[in-house]
mmCIF file of C-alpha atoms and ligand atoms in Angstrom:
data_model
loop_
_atom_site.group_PDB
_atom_site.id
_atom_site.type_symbol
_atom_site.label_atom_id
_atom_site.label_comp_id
_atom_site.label_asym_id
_atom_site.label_seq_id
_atom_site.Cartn_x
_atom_site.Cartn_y
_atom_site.Cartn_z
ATOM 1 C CA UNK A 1419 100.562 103.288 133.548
ATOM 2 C CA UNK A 1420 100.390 102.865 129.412
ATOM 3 C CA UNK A 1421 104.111 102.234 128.118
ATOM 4 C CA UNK A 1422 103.703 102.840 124.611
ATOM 5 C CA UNK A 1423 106.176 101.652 121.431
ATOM 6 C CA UNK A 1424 108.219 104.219 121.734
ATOM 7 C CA UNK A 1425 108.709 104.126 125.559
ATOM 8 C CA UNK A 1426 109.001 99.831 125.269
ATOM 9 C CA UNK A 1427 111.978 100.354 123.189
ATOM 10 C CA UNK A 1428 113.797 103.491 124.519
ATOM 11 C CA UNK A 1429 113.575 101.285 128.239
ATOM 12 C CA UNK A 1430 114.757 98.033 126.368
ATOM 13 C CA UNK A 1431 117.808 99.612 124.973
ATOM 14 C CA UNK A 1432 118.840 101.659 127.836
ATOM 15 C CA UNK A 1433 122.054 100.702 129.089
ATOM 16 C CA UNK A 1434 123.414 104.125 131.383
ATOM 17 C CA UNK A 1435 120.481 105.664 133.094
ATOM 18 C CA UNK A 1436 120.666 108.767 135.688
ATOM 19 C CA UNK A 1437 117.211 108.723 137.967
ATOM 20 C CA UNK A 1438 117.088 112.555 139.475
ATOM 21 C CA UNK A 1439 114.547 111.795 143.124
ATOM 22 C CA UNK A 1440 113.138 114.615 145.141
ATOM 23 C CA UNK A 1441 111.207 114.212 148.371
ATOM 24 C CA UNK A 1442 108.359 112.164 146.487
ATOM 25 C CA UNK A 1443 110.296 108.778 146.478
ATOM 26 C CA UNK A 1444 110.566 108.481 150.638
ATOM 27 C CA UNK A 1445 107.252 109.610 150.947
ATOM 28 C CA UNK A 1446 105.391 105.997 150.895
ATOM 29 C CA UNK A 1447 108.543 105.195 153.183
ATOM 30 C CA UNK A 1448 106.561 107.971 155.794
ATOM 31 C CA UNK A 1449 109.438 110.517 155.551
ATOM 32 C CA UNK A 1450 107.201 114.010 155.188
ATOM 33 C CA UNK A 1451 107.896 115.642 151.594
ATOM 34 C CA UNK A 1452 110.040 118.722 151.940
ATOM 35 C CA UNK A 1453 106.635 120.984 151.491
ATOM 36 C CA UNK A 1454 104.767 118.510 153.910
ATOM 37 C CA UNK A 1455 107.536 119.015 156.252
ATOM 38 C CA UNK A 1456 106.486 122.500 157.057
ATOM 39 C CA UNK A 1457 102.725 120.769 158.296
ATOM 40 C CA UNK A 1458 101.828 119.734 161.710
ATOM 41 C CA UNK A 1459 104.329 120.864 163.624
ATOM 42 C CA UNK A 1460 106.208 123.121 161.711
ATOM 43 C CA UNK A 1461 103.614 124.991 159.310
ATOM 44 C CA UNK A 1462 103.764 128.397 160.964
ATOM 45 C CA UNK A 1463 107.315 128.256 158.971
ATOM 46 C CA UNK A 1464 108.184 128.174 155.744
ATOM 47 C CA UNK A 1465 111.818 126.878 154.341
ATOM 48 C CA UNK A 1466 113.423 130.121 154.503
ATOM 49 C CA UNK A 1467 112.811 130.273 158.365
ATOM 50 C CA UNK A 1468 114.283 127.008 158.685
ATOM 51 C CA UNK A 1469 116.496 125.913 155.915
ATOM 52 C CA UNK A 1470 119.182 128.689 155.296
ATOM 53 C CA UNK A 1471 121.929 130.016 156.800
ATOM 54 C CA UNK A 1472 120.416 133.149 158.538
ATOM 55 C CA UNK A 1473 117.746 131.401 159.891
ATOM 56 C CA UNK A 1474 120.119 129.191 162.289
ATOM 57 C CA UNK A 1475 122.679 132.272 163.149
ATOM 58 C CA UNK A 1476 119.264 134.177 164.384
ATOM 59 C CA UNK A 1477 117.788 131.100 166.124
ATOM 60 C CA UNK A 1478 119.456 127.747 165.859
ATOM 61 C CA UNK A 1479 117.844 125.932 168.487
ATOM 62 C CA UNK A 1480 114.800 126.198 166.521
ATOM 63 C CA UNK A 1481 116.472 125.173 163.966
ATOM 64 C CA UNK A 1482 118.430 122.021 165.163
ATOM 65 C CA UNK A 1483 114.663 120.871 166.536
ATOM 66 C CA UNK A 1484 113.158 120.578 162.625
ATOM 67 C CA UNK A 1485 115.886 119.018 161.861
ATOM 68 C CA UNK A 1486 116.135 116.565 165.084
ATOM 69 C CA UNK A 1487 112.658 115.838 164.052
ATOM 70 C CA UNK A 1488 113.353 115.079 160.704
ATOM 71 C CA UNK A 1489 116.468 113.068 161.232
ATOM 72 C CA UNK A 1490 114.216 110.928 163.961
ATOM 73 C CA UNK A 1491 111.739 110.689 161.284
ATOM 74 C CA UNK A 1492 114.222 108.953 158.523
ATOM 75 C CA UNK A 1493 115.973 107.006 161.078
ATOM 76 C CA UNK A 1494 112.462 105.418 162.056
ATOM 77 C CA UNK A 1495 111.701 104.116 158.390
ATOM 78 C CA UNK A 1496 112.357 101.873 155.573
ATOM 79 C CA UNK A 1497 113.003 102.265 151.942
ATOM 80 C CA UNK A 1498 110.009 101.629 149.572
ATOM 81 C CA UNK A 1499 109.432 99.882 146.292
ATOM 82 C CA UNK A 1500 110.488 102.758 144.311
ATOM 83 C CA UNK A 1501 114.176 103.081 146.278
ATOM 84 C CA UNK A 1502 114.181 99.302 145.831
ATOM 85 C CA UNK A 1503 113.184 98.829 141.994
ATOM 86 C CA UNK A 1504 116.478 101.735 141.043
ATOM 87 C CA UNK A 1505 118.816 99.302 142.786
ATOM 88 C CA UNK A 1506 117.303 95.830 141.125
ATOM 89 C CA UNK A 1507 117.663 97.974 137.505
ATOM 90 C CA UNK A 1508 121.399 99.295 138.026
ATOM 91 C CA UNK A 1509 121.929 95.247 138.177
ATOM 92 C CA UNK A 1510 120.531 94.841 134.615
ATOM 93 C CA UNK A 1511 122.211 98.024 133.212
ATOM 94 C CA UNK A 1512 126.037 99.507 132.825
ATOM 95 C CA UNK A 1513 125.505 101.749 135.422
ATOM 96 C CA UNK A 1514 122.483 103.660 137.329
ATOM 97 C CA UNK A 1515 123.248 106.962 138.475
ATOM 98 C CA UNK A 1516 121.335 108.244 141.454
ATOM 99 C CA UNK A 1517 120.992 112.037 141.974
ATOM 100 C CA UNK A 1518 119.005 112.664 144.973
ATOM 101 C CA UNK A 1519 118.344 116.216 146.770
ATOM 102 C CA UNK A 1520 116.523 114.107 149.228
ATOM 103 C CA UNK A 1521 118.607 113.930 152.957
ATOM 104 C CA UNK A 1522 117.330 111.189 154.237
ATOM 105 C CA UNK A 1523 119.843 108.517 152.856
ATOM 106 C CA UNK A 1524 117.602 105.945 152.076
ATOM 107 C CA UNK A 1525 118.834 105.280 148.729
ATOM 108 C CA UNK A 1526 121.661 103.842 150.100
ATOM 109 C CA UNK A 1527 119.850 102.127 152.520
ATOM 110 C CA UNK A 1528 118.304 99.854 149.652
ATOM 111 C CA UNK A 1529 121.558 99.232 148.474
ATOM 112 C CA UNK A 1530 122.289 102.122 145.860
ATOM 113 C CA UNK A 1531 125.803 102.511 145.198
ATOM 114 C CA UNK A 1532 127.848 106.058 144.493
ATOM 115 C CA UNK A 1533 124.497 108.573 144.963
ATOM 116 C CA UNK A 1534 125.384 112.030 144.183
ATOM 117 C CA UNK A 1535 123.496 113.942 147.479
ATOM 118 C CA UNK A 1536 122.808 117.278 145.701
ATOM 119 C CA UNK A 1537 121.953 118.724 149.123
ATOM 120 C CA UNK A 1538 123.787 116.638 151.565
ATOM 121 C CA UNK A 1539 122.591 114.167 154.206
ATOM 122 C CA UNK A 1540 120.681 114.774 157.259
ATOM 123 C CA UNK A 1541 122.238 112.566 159.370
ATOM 124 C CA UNK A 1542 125.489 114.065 159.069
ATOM 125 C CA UNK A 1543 126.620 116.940 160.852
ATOM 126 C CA UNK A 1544 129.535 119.696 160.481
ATOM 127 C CA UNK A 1545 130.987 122.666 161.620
ATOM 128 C CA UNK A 1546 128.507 125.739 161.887
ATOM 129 C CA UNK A 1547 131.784 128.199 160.279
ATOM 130 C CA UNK A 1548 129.044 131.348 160.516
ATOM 131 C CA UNK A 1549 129.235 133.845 163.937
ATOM 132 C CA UNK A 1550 125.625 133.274 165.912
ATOM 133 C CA UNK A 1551 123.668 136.531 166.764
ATOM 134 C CA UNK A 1552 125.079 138.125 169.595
ATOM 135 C CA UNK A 1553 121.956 137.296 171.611
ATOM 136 C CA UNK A 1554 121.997 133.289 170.869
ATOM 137 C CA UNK A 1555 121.990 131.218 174.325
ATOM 138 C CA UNK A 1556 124.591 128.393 172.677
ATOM 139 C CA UNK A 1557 124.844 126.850 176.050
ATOM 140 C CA UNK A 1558 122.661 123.920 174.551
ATOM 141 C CA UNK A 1559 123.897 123.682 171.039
ATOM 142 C CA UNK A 1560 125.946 120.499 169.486
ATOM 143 C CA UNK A 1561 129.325 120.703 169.394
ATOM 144 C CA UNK A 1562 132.281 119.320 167.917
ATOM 145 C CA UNK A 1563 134.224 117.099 170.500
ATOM 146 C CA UNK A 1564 137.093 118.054 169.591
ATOM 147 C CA UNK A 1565 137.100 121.405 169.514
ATOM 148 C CA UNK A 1566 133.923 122.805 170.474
ATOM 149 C CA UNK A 1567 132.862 124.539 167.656
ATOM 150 C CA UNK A 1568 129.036 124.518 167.718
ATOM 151 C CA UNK A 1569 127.523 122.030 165.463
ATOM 152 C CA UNK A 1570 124.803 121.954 162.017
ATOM 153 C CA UNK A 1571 123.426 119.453 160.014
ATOM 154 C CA UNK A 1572 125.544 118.425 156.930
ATOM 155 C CA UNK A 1573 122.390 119.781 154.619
ATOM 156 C CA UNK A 1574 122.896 122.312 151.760
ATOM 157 C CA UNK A 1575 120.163 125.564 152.578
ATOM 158 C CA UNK A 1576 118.920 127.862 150.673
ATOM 159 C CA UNK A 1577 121.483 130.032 149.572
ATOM 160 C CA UNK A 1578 124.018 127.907 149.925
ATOM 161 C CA UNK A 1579 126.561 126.229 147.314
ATOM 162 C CA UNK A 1580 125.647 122.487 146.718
ATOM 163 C CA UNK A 1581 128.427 120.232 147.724
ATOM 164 C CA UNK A 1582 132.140 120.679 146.098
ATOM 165 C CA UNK A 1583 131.493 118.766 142.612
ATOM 166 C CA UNK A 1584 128.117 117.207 143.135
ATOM 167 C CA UNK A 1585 126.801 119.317 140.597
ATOM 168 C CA UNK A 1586 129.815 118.472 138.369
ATOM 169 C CA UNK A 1587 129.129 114.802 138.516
ATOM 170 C CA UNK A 1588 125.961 114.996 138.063
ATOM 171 C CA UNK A 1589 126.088 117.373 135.072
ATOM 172 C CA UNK A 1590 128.974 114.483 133.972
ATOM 173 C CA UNK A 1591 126.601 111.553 134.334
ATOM 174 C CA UNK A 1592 123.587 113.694 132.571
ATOM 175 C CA UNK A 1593 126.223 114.269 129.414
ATOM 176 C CA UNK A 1594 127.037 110.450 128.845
ATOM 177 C CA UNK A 1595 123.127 108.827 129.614
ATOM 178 C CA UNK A 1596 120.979 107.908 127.168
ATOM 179 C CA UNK A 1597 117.815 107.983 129.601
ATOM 180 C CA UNK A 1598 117.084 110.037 132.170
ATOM 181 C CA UNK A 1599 114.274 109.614 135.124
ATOM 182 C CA UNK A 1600 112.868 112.447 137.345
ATOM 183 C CA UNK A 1601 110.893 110.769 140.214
ATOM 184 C CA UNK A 1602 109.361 112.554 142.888
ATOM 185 C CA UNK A 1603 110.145 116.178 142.686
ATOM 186 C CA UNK A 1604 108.444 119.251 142.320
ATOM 187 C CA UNK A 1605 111.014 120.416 139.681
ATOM 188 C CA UNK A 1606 111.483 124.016 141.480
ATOM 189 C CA UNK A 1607 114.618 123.940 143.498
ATOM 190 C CA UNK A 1608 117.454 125.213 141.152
ATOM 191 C CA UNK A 1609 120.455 124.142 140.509
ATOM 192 C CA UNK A 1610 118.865 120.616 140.576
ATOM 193 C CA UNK A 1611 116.021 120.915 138.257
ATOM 194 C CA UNK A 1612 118.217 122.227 135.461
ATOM 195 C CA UNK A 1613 119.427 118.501 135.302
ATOM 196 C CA UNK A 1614 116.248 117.465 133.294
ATOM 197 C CA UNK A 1615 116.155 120.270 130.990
ATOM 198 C CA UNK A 1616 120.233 119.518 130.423
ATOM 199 C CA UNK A 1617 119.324 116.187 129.194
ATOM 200 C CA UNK A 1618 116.705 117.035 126.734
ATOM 201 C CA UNK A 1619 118.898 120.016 125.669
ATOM 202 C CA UNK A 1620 121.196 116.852 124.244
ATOM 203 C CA UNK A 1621 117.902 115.259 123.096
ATOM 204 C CA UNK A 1622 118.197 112.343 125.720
ATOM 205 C CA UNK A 1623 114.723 111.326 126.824
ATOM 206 C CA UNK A 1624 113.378 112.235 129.841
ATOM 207 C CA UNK A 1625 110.572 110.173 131.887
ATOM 208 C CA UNK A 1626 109.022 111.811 134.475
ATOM 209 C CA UNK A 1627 106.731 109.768 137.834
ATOM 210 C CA UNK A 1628 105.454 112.393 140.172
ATOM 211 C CA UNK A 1629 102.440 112.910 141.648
ATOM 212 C CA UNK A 1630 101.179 116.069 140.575
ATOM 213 C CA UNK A 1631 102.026 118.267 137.124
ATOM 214 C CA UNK A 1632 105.369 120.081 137.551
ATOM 215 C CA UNK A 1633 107.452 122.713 135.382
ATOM 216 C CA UNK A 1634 108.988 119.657 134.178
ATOM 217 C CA UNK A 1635 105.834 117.947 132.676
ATOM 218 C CA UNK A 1636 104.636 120.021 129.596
ATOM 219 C CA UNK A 1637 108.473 119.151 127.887
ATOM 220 C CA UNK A 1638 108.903 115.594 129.589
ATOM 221 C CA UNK A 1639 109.694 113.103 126.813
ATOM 222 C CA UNK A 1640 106.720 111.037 129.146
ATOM 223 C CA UNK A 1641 105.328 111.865 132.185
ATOM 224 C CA UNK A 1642 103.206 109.636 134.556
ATOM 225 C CA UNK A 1643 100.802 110.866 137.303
ATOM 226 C CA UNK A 1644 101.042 108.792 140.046
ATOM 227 C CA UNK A 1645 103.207 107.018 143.062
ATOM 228 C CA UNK A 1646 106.835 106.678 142.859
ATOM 229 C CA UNK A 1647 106.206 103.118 145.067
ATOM 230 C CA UNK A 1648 103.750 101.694 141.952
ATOM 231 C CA UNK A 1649 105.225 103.339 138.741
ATOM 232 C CA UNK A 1650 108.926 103.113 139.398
ATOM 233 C CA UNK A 1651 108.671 99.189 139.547
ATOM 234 C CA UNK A 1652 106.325 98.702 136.768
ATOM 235 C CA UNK A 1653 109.079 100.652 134.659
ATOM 236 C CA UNK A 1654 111.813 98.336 135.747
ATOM 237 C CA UNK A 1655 109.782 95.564 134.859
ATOM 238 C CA UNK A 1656 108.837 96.955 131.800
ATOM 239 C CA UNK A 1657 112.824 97.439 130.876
ATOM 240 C CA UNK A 1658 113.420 93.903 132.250
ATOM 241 C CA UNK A 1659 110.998 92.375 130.106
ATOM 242 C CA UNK A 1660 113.044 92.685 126.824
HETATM 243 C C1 BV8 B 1250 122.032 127.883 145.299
HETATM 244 C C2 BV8 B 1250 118.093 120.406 151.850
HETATM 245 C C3 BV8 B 1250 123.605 129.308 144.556
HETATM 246 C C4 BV8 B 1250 117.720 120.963 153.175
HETATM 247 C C5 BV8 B 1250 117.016 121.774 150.143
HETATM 248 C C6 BV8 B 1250 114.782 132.359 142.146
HETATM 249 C C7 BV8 B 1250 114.762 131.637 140.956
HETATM 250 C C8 BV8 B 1250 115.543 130.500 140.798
HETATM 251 C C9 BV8 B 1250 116.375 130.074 141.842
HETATM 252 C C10 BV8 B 1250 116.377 130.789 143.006
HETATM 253 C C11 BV8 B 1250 115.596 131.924 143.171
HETATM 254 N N1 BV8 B 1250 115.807 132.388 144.416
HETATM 255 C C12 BV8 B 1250 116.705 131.604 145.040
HETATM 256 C C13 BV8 B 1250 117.076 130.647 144.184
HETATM 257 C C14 BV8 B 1250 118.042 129.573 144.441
HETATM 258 C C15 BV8 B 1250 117.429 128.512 145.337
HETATM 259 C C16 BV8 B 1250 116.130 127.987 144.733
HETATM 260 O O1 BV8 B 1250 116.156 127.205 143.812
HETATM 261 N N2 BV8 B 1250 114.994 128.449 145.277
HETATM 262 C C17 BV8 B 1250 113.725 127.985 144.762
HETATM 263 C C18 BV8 B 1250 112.749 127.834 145.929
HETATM 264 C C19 BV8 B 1250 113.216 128.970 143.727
HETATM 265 N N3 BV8 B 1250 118.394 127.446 145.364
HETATM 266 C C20 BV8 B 1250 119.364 127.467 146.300
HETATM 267 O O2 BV8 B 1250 119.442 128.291 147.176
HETATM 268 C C21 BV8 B 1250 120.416 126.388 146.151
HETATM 269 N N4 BV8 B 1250 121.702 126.994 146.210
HETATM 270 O O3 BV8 B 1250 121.351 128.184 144.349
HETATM 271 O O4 BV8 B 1250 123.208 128.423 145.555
HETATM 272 C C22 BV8 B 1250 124.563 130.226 145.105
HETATM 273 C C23 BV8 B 1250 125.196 131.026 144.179
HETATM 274 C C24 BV8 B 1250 126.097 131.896 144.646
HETATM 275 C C25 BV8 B 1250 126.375 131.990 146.013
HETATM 276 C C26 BV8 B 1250 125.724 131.165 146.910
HETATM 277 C C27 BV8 B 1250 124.802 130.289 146.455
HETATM 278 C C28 BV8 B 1250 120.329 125.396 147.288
HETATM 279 C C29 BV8 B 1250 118.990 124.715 147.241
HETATM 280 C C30 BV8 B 1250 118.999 123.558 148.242
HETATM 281 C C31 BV8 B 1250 118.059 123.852 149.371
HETATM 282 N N5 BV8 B 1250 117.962 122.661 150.224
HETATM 283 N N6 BV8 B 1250 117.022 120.660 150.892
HETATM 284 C C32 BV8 B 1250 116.612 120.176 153.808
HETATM 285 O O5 BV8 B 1250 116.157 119.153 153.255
HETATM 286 O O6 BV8 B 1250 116.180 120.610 154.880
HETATM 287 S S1 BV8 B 1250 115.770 122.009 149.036
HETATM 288 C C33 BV8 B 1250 114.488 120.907 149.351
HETATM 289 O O7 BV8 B 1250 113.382 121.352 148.633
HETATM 290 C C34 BV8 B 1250 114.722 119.530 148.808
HETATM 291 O O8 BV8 B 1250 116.029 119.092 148.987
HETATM 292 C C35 BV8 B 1250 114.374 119.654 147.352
HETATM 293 O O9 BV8 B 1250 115.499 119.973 146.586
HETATM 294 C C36 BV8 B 1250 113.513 120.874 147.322
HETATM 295 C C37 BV8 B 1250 112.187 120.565 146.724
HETATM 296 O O10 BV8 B 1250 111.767 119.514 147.412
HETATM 297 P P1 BV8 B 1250 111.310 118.179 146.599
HETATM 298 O O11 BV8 B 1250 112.280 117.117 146.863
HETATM 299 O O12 BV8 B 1250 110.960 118.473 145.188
HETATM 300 O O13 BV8 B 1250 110.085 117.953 147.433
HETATM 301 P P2 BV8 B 1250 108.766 118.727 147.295
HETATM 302 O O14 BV8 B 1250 108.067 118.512 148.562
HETATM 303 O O15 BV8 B 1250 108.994 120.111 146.785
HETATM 304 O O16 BV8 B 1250 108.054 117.927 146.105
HETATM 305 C C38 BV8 B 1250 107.804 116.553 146.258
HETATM 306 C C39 BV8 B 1250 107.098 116.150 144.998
HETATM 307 O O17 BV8 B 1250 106.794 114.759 145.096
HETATM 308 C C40 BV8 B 1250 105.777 116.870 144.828
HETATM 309 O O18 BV8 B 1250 105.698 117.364 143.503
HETATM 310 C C41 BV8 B 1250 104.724 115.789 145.068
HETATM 311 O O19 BV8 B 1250 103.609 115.919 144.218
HETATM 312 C C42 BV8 B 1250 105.464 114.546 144.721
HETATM 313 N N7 BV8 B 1250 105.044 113.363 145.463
HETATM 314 C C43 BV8 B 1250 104.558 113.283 146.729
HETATM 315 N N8 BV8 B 1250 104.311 111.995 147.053
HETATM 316 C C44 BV8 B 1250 104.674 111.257 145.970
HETATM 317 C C45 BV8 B 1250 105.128 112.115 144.952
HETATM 318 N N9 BV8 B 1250 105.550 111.687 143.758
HETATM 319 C C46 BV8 B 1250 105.527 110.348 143.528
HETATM 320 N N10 BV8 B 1250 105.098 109.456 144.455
HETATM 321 C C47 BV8 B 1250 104.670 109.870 145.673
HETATM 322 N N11 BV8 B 1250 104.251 108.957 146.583
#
């Protein structure tokens, strides 16, 4: 990773720093990346057959069982280097703004404070407020305790409406950075990967670690090839080194 002149300085004097992460930064932790997680197991489906709302009314047993695997899978691991390095650099700055659209809640499981979950948390559930086809079996579905209602994961599918002012903040925190990081995404999934293009509209950098080219690279202020777990650190350290 070269940090040029320009990069030295723009990391030296950054003082209020928003870091969008997509599925890229757990995946050295072992949690599958969103597109991974339709492999193995689940490739004979792709995310609209398992991540929107019609896809649990027609079958949500099927459902509930990508998602039981997936919530298994991010209960079972650890945060990385990259989750860790954000958390060491919000100590050194005014503030470090985390907007993730991962679910697995391992940000705050390295000790990230206030993350904005563009698309919710997979180890939250809430109440499914959709009818179930008339031929769903809901005998073995979760349920509220309290009153019954059957259960879903608290995760935003497609086609859904991100949660009630996550957007809002993050559009907030975007408007009042002066640098902005996109780790580990593919840059695809709107609303989230307008955030980028929002900061460079108010010609506020944008550095971007992933670990393949994205929509986002060709207008990147810099853009890094490589792992989230190597590049994010040697950033921080770079910023550190004043
Ligand atoms: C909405 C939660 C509005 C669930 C997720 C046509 C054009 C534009 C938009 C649309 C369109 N058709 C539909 C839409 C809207 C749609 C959308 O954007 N679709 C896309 C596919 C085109 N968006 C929505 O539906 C959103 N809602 O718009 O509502 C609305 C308006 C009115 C009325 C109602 C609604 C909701 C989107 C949220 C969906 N939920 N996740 C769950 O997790 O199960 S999306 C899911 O995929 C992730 O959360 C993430 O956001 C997204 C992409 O995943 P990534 O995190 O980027 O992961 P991915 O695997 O794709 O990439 C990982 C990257 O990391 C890769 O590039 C890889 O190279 C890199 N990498 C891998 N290893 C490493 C690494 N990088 C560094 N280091 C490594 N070690």
């Amino acid at each position: 990773m070269v940090i040029d002149e320009g990069l030295r300085q723009v990391l030296q004097r950054a003082n209020r720093v928003v870091v969008l992460t997509g599925a890229g930064i757990s995946a050295e932790s072992g949690v599958p990346t969103f597109r991974e997680a339709q492999d193995g197991l689940w490739d004979q489906y792709d995310p609209e057959d398992v991540a929107t709302p019609e896809a649990f009314q027609r079958n949500p047993r099927r459902v509930w069982a990508w998602y039981a695997h997936r919530r298994q899978l991010a209960q079972e691991v650890e945060p990385n280097a990259g989750h860790w390095a954000l958390v060491e650099w919000s100590r050194a700055l005014s503030w470090l703004q985390v907007v993730t659209q991962n679910v697995d809640g391992l940000h705050q499981r390295a000790g990230s404070e206030h993350v904005i979950e563009l698309h919710g948390n997979i180890h939250r559930d809430r109440v499914f407020d959709g009818p179930l086809a008339a031929e769903v079996d809901d005998a073995e579905l979760p349920r509220c305790p309290e009153t019954g209602a059957v259960l879903r994961p608290d995760v935003v599918w497609f086609g859904e409406q991100l949660p009630e002012g996550a957007m809002e903040q993050a559009v907030a925190a975007v408007r009042s950075a002066d640098l902005m990081l996109s780790v580990g995404t593919s840059a695809v999934v709107q609303p989230a990967a307008s955030l980028p293009l929002e900061a460079l509209e108010r010609e506020i950098p944008v550095v971007e670690i992933n670990a393949e080219p994205t929509p986002l690279t060709p207008v990147a202020s810099w853009h890094f090839l490589g792992s989230a777990g190597e590049l994010v650190p040697t950033l921080v350290r770079s910023a550190a080194s004043g």
